[in-house]
Coordinates of C-alpha atoms in Angstrom, one line a residue:
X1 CA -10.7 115.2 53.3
X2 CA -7.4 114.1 51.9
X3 CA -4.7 114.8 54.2
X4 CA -1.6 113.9 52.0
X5 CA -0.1 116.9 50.6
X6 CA 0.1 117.1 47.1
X7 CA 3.9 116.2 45.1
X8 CA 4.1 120.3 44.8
X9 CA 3.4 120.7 48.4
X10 CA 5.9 119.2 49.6
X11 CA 8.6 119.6 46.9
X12 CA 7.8 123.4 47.8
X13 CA 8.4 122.8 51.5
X14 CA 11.8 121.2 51.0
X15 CA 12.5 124.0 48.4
X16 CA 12.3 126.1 51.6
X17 CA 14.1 123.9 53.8
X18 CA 16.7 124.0 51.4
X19 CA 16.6 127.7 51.1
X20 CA 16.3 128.1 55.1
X21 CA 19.5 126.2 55.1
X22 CA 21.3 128.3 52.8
X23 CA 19.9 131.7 54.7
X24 CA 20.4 130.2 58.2
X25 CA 22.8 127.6 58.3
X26 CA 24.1 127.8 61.5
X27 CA 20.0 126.5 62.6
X28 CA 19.2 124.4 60.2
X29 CA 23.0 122.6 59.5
X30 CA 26.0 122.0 61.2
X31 CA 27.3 124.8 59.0
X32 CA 30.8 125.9 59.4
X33 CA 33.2 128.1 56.9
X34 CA 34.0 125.7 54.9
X35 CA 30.8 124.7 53.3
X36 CA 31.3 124.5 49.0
X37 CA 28.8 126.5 47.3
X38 CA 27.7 123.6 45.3
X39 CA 27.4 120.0 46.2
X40 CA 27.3 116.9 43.7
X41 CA 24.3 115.3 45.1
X42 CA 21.4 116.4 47.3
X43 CA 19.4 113.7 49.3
X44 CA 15.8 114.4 49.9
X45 CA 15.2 112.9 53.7
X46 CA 17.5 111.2 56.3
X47 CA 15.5 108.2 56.8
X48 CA 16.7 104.2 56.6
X49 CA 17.1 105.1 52.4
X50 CA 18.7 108.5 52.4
X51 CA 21.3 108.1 55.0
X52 CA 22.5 105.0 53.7
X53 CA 23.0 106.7 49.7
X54 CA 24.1 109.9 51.4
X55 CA 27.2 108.1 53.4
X56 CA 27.9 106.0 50.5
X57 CA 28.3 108.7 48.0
X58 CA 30.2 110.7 50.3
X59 CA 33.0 107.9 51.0
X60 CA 33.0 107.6 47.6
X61 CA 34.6 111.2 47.5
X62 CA 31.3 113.2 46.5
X63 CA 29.8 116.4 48.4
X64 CA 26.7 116.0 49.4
X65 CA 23.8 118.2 50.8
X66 CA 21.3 116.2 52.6
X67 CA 17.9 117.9 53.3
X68 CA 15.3 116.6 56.2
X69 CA 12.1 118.5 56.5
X70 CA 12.1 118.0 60.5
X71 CA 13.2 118.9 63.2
X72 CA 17.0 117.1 64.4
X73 CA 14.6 115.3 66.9
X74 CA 11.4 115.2 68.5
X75 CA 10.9 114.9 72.3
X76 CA 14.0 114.3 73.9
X77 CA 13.1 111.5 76.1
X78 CA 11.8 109.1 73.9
X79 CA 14.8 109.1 71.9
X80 CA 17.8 108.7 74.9
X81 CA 15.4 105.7 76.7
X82 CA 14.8 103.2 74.2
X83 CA 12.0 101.3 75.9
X84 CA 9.7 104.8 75.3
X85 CA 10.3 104.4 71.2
X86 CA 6.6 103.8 70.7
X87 CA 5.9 107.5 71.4
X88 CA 7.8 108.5 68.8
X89 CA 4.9 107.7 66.2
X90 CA 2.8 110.2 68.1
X91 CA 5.0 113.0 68.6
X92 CA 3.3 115.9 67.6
X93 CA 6.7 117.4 66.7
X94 CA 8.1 115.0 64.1
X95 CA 4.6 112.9 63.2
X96 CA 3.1 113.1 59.5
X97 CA -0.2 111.0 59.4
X98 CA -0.2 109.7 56.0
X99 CA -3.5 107.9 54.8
X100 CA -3.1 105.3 51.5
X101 CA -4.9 103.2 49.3
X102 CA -3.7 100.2 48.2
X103 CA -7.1 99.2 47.2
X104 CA -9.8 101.2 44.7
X105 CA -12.2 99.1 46.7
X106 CA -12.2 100.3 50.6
X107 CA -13.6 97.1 52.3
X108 CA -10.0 95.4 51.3
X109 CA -8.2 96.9 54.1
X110 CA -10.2 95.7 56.0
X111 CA -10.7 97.4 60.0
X112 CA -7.7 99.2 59.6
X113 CA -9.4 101.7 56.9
X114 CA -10.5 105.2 58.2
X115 CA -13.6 106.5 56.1
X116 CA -12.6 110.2 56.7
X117 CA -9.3 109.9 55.8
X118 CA -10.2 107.7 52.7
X119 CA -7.5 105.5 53.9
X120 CA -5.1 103.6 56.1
X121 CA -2.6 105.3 58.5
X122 CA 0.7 104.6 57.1
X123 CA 2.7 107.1 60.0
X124 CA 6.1 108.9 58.5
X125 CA 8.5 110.4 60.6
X126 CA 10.2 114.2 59.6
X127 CA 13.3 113.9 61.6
X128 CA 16.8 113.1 61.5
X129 CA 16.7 109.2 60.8
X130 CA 13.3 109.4 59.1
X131 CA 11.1 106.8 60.0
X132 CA 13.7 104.5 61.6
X133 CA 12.5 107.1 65.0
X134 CA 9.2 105.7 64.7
X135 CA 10.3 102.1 64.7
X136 CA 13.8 101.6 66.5
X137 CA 15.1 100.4 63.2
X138 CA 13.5 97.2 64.0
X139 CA 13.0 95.4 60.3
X140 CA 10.6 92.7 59.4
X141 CA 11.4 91.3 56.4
X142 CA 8.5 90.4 53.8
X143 CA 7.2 86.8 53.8
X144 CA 8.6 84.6 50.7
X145 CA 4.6 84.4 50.3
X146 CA 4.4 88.0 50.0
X147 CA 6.9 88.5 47.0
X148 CA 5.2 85.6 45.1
X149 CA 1.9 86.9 45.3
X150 CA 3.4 90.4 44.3
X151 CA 5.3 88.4 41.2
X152 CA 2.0 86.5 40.3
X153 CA 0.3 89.9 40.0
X154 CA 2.4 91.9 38.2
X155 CA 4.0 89.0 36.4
X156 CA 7.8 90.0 36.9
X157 CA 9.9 87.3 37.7
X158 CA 12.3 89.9 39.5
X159 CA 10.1 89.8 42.7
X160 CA 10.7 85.9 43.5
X161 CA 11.6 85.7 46.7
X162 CA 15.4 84.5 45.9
X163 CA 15.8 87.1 43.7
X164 CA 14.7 90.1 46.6
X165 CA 17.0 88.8 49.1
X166 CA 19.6 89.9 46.9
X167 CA 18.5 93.1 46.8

């Protein structure tokens, strides 16, 4: 059984938390009066990549709406006492068990790979702050070894390692 939802799933779903925003905004925004009735951008989750191009648009004198298919936050506690973080991933009330494929093969992932899921967990977060809930924003960058094996399969000279750091 394949437990991702489909593109039109959830491009539905935050159709309606868009629309639940514009029928109830004093719920699902910190709506006031003076709200325009049209924005410049819209940004599609508030995770470690939306907040970021949100905030930068927005200094740069746009109006932005930014939609989150969560809830503002999960349980309480694990998110005032940091050392209880790791709960986060299995909060029933912001958790979306994802299962992926990076391999047409299954025996490449190795332990990790969960027959009835016909995949790997790969845990996302529908919250304010997306996915930096699940993992205190703590960031491990990608080994130099990984970006040349990347570049030596795909062949694009972009993912050296020197050249990612810029990004």
């Amino acid at each position: 059984m394949n437990t991702i939802p489909s593109r039109r799933h959830v491009l539905s779903g935050l159709a309606g938390a868009g629309a639940a925003t514009l029928l109830h905004p004093g719920v699902a925004s910190a709506a006031n009066a003076d709200e325009p009735d049209e924005v410049d951008y819209v940004v599609v989750g508030s995770g470690p990549g939306g907040s970021p191009v949100a905030a930068r648009l927005a200094e740069a004198g746009f109006t932005v709406a930014v939609l989150e298919a969560g809830p503002a936050h999960g349980n309480q506690t694990y998110y005032k006492i940091p050392a209880l973080w790791p709960r986060t991933v299995s909060d029933p009330q912001v958790r979306w068990d994802y299962y992926i494929r990076h391999y047409s093969d299954a025996s490449k992932h190795g332990e990790q790979f969960v027959p009835e899921q016909d995949g790997v967990l790969y845990p996302r977060s529908a919250t304010i702050g997306g996915c930096t809930t699940h993992h205190a924003m703590v960031t491990i960058n990608a080994s130099p070894d990984d970006w040349r094996s990347l570049q030596d399969a795909t062949g694009d000279r972009t993912f050296h390692p020197d050249r990612m750091w810029e990004h």
